[in-house]
Amino acid sequence: MRTQIIQVPYDSGHKNYRMGLGPGHIVRHLKAEHFPLTEVSEVEVHDGIALEIGTSFAVARRLSEKVRDVAGSGAFPLVLAGNCISCVGTLAGLGAPPPAIIWLDAHGDFNTPETTIDGFLDGMGLTTALGRCWAKLAATVPGFRPVPETQAILVGAREFDVDERALLDTSAVHLIPPQHIRNHGWRAELEPVLAKIQTYTRRAYLHIDLDVLDPAEARVNQFAAPGGLTSTELLGIVSLVRERFTLCAAAITAYDPEYDEGEKAVRAAVAVIRELSSRV
Ligand SMILES: [Mn+2]
């Protein structure tokens, strides 16, 4: 299947700012390495003053249309986005029934407006996708439907706010901490959970916040946290998910080139894109 890249160069409602610079940087590397790119498109909004919440959902509405067009043309939508909240647009564009969510991230992204202590919308990405918050705004994104929590797995997360962690623990979301992967291997940890999710759906959306990687492997952004995955583990997980599910879209998010010493993180991103685009 042909892979089509959709760039979402936004961070917190601002275009080409901080992690919003990540998508363009990744695409430049793909071109420099002569990666066979058929088409690269970009999401853009013209909404006047940038509002973290309002503009992020305006971006999601545009992204939803793009993803629907790309998937409808028979191509695989690969979203390169500054923010994790882009998941709302991608999932909406895929339409019903909701796919499984395989979410790789250093953080929980499981805050709500009631639990967050930093007010960063991206810390609410997974909760929004699951219908736990911003329901009214998410409903403005064409095609959006909350994903059932039993279909969601969070892999590699190791940094949580206190109330965020408490909320996650009461949810049905499957959590696989990086330490478990370190101790038992990614295959042994993921396979039973993926098998369980497969009883609900065979389709999946793969969300890779690149900061799931350990900073010793690659420093991805200012939110990097120690104790993360190696590139080998990340690629192994991508490969396993592709074995077990029909991937209907994937996203690579939260890459800020400014923190990427020696371009290690962008190389990791390119390796993931190669794995995603290889034949199963
Ligand atoms: Mn994230």
Coordinates of C-alpha atoms and ligand atoms in Angstrom, one line a residue:
M1 CA 0.0 0.0 0.0
R2 CA 1.2 3.5 -0.9
T3 CA 2.1 5.7 2.2
Q4 CA 1.0 9.3 2.1
I5 CA 2.4 11.7 4.5
I6 CA 0.3 14.4 6.1
Q7 CA 2.2 17.1 7.9
V8 CA 0.6 18.9 10.8
P9 CA 3.2 21.6 11.6
Y10 CA 1.5 22.9 14.7
D11 CA 2.3 23.1 18.4
S12 CA -0.3 24.5 20.8
G13 CA -2.1 26.3 18.1
H14 CA 1.0 27.9 16.6
K15 CA 2.3 27.0 13.2
N16 CA 6.0 26.1 12.7
Y17 CA 6.7 26.7 16.4
R18 CA 8.7 24.3 18.7
M19 CA 7.4 20.7 18.0
G20 CA 5.6 22.1 15.0
L21 CA 9.0 22.3 13.3
G22 CA 9.3 18.5 13.6
P23 CA 7.2 17.3 10.6
G24 CA 9.1 19.4 8.1
H25 CA 12.5 18.3 9.5
I26 CA 11.5 14.7 9.2
V27 CA 10.3 15.1 5.6
R28 CA 13.6 16.9 4.6
H29 CA 15.5 13.9 6.0
L30 CA 13.3 11.4 4.1
K31 CA 13.9 13.4 0.9
A32 CA 17.7 13.6 1.5
E33 CA 17.7 9.8 1.9
H34 CA 15.7 9.4 -1.3
F35 CA 12.9 7.8 0.5
P36 CA 10.2 7.0 -2.1
L37 CA 7.6 9.7 -1.2
T38 CA 4.7 9.8 -3.5
E39 CA 2.9 12.7 -2.0
V40 CA 3.3 15.0 1.0
S41 CA 0.5 17.3 2.1
E42 CA 0.1 19.8 4.8
V43 CA -2.7 20.8 7.1
E44 CA -3.3 24.5 7.5
V45 CA -5.8 26.7 9.2
H46 CA -6.5 30.4 9.0
D47 CA -8.3 31.2 12.2
G48 CA -6.9 34.6 13.2
I49 CA -5.4 34.6 16.7
A50 CA -3.9 31.4 17.8
L51 CA -5.6 29.7 20.7
E52 CA -4.1 26.5 22.1
I53 CA -7.4 24.7 22.5
G54 CA -9.5 26.4 19.7
T55 CA -6.9 26.3 17.0
S56 CA -5.8 22.7 17.9
F57 CA -9.4 21.6 17.3
A58 CA -9.6 23.7 14.1
V59 CA -6.4 21.8 13.0
A60 CA -8.1 18.5 13.9
R61 CA -11.1 19.4 11.7
R62 CA -8.8 20.0 8.7
L63 CA -6.8 16.9 9.5
S64 CA -9.9 14.8 9.6
E65 CA -10.8 15.8 6.0
K66 CA -7.3 15.0 4.8
V67 CA -7.2 11.6 6.5
R68 CA -10.6 10.7 5.0
D69 CA -9.4 11.7 1.5
V70 CA -6.1 9.8 1.8
A71 CA -7.7 6.7 3.3
G72 CA -10.5 6.9 0.7
S73 CA -7.9 7.0 -2.1
G74 CA -6.6 3.6 -0.9
A75 CA -3.3 5.1 0.6
F76 CA -2.0 4.7 4.1
P77 CA -2.3 8.0 6.1
L78 CA 1.0 8.7 8.0
V79 CA 0.6 11.8 10.1
L80 CA 3.6 13.8 11.2
A81 CA 2.3 16.2 13.8
G82 CA 3.7 18.6 16.4
N83 CA 1.1 17.6 19.0
C84 CA -0.5 14.4 20.2
I85 CA -3.9 16.0 20.3
S86 CA -3.8 15.5 16.5
C87 CA -5.1 12.0 17.2
V88 CA -8.6 13.4 17.4
G89 CA -8.4 14.5 13.7
T90 CA -6.8 11.3 12.5
L91 CA -9.3 9.1 14.3
A92 CA -12.2 11.2 13.1
G93 CA -11.0 10.9 9.5
L94 CA -10.9 7.1 9.8
G95 CA -14.6 7.0 10.7
A96 CA -16.6 4.2 12.3
P97 CA -16.2 1.7 13.8
P98 CA -13.4 3.1 16.0
P99 CA -10.1 1.3 15.6
A100 CA -7.9 0.1 18.5
I101 CA -5.4 2.7 19.8
I102 CA -1.8 1.6 20.3
W103 CA -0.3 4.7 22.0
L104 CA 3.4 4.9 22.6
D105 CA 4.5 7.8 24.8
A106 CA 6.8 8.8 27.7
H107 CA 3.7 10.4 29.3
G108 CA 0.2 9.3 30.0
D109 CA -1.5 12.0 28.0
F110 CA -4.3 11.0 30.4
N111 CA -5.0 14.3 32.0
T112 CA -8.3 16.1 31.9
P113 CA -9.1 19.8 32.6
E114 CA -9.7 18.7 36.2
T115 CA -6.5 16.8 36.7
T116 CA -3.9 18.8 34.7
I117 CA -1.4 21.0 36.6
D118 CA 0.4 22.5 33.6
G119 CA -2.7 23.2 31.4
F120 CA -1.0 21.7 28.3
L121 CA -3.7 20.3 25.9
D122 CA -1.3 17.6 24.7
G123 CA -1.4 16.0 28.1
M124 CA -5.1 15.3 27.4
G125 CA -4.7 13.7 23.9
L126 CA -5.5 10.1 24.9
T127 CA -8.3 11.1 27.2
T128 CA -9.9 13.2 24.5
A129 CA -9.7 10.3 22.0
L130 CA -11.5 8.1 24.6
G131 CA -14.2 10.7 25.1
R132 CA -13.2 11.6 28.7
C133 CA -12.8 15.3 28.0
W134 CA -13.4 18.1 25.5
A135 CA -16.3 16.2 24.2
K136 CA -18.1 19.2 22.8
L137 CA -15.1 20.4 20.8
A138 CA -14.2 16.8 19.7
A139 CA -17.8 16.6 18.3
T140 CA -17.0 19.5 16.0
V141 CA -14.4 17.3 14.3
P142 CA -16.2 15.6 11.4
G143 CA -16.5 11.8 12.0
F144 CA -15.2 11.8 15.5
R145 CA -16.4 9.1 17.8
P146 CA -14.8 8.2 21.2
V147 CA -12.8 5.0 21.2
P148 CA -13.8 2.4 23.8
E149 CA -11.1 2.2 26.5
T150 CA -10.9 -1.6 26.3
Q151 CA -9.5 -1.0 22.8
A152 CA -6.6 1.2 24.0
I153 CA -3.1 0.3 25.1
L154 CA -0.5 2.8 26.5
V155 CA 3.0 1.6 26.0
G156 CA 6.3 3.0 27.5
A157 CA 4.7 5.7 29.7
R158 CA 6.7 6.5 32.8
E159 CA 5.9 10.1 33.8
F160 CA 2.5 11.0 35.1
D161 CA 0.9 13.7 37.2
V162 CA -0.5 12.4 40.4
D163 CA -4.2 12.8 39.6
E164 CA -3.6 11.7 36.0
R165 CA -2.1 8.4 37.2
A166 CA -5.0 7.8 39.6
L167 CA -7.5 8.4 36.7
L168 CA -5.6 6.0 34.4
D169 CA -5.6 3.3 37.1
T170 CA -9.4 3.5 37.3
S171 CA -9.7 3.2 33.5
A172 CA -9.9 0.1 31.3
V173 CA -6.8 1.3 29.3
H174 CA -4.0 -1.3 29.2
L175 CA -0.8 0.1 30.5
I176 CA 2.6 -1.4 29.8
P177 CA 5.4 0.5 31.5
P178 CA 8.9 0.5 29.9
Q179 CA 10.3 -1.4 32.9
H180 CA 8.1 -4.4 32.1
I181 CA 9.4 -4.3 28.5
R182 CA 13.0 -4.1 29.8
N183 CA 12.4 -7.1 32.2
H184 CA 10.3 -9.4 30.0
G185 CA 10.8 -8.2 26.4
W186 CA 8.3 -6.3 24.3
R187 CA 6.8 -9.4 22.6
A188 CA 6.0 -11.2 25.9
E189 CA 4.5 -8.0 27.3
L190 CA 2.4 -6.9 24.4
E191 CA 1.2 -10.1 22.8
P192 CA -1.4 -11.0 25.5
V193 CA -2.9 -7.5 25.5
L194 CA -3.0 -7.2 21.7
A195 CA -4.7 -10.6 21.6
K196 CA -7.3 -9.3 24.0
I197 CA -7.9 -6.1 22.0
Q198 CA -8.2 -8.2 18.9
T199 CA -11.4 -9.7 20.3
Y200 CA -12.9 -6.2 19.8
T201 CA -11.3 -5.1 16.6
R202 CA -8.7 -6.0 14.0
R203 CA -8.1 -2.4 12.9
A204 CA -5.7 -0.1 14.7
Y205 CA -4.3 3.4 14.9
L206 CA -0.7 3.5 15.9
H207 CA 0.3 6.7 17.8
I208 CA 4.0 7.2 18.4
D209 CA 5.0 10.2 20.5
L210 CA 8.7 10.0 19.8
D211 CA 9.5 10.8 23.4
V212 CA 8.7 7.2 24.2
L213 CA 12.4 6.7 23.3
D214 CA 14.9 6.9 26.1
P215 CA 16.8 10.2 26.0
A216 CA 20.1 8.2 25.9
E217 CA 18.9 6.9 22.5
A218 CA 17.6 10.2 21.3
R219 CA 16.5 13.4 22.9
V220 CA 13.3 14.2 21.2
N221 CA 11.8 17.3 23.0
Q222 CA 11.9 19.3 26.2
F223 CA 9.6 16.8 27.9
A224 CA 12.0 13.9 27.6
A225 CA 12.0 11.5 30.6
P226 CA 14.6 8.8 31.5
G227 CA 13.8 5.1 31.5
G228 CA 12.3 4.9 28.0
L229 CA 12.5 2.5 25.1
T230 CA 15.4 1.7 22.9
S231 CA 15.1 2.2 19.1
T232 CA 15.2 -1.6 18.7
E233 CA 12.3 -2.0 21.1
L234 CA 10.3 0.7 19.3
L235 CA 10.9 -0.9 15.9
G236 CA 10.0 -4.3 17.3
I237 CA 6.7 -3.0 18.7
V238 CA 5.8 -1.3 15.4
S239 CA 6.5 -4.6 13.6
L240 CA 4.5 -6.6 16.0
V241 CA 1.5 -4.3 15.8
R242 CA 1.6 -4.5 12.0
E243 CA 1.7 -8.3 12.3
R244 CA -1.4 -8.4 14.5
F245 CA -3.6 -5.6 13.2
T246 CA -4.6 -3.9 10.0
L247 CA -3.1 -0.5 10.5
C248 CA -5.5 2.2 9.2
A249 CA -3.3 5.1 10.2
A250 CA -0.2 6.0 12.2
A251 CA 1.2 9.2 13.7
I252 CA 4.7 10.3 14.7
T253 CA 4.4 13.3 17.1
A254 CA 6.2 15.7 19.4
Y255 CA 9.6 15.9 17.7
D256 CA 11.4 19.2 18.3
P257 CA 14.5 19.4 16.2
E258 CA 16.0 21.9 18.6
Y259 CA 16.6 19.2 21.2
D260 CA 17.9 16.6 18.8
E261 CA 21.7 16.4 19.3
G262 CA 23.4 14.7 16.4
E263 CA 20.1 14.1 14.6
K264 CA 19.6 10.9 16.5
A265 CA 15.8 11.4 17.0
V266 CA 15.1 12.2 13.3
R267 CA 17.0 9.1 12.3
A268 CA 14.9 7.1 14.7
A269 CA 11.8 8.7 13.1
V270 CA 13.0 7.8 9.6
A271 CA 13.6 4.2 10.7
V272 CA 10.1 4.0 12.1
I273 CA 8.7 5.3 8.8
R274 CA 10.7 2.7 6.8
E275 CA 9.3 0.0 9.1
L276 CA 5.8 1.3 8.6
S277 CA 6.2 1.4 4.9
S278 CA 7.8 -2.0 4.4
R279 CA 5.8 -4.9 3.1
V280 CA 4.2 -7.0 5.8
Ligands
MN1 MN 2.3 12.7 24.0

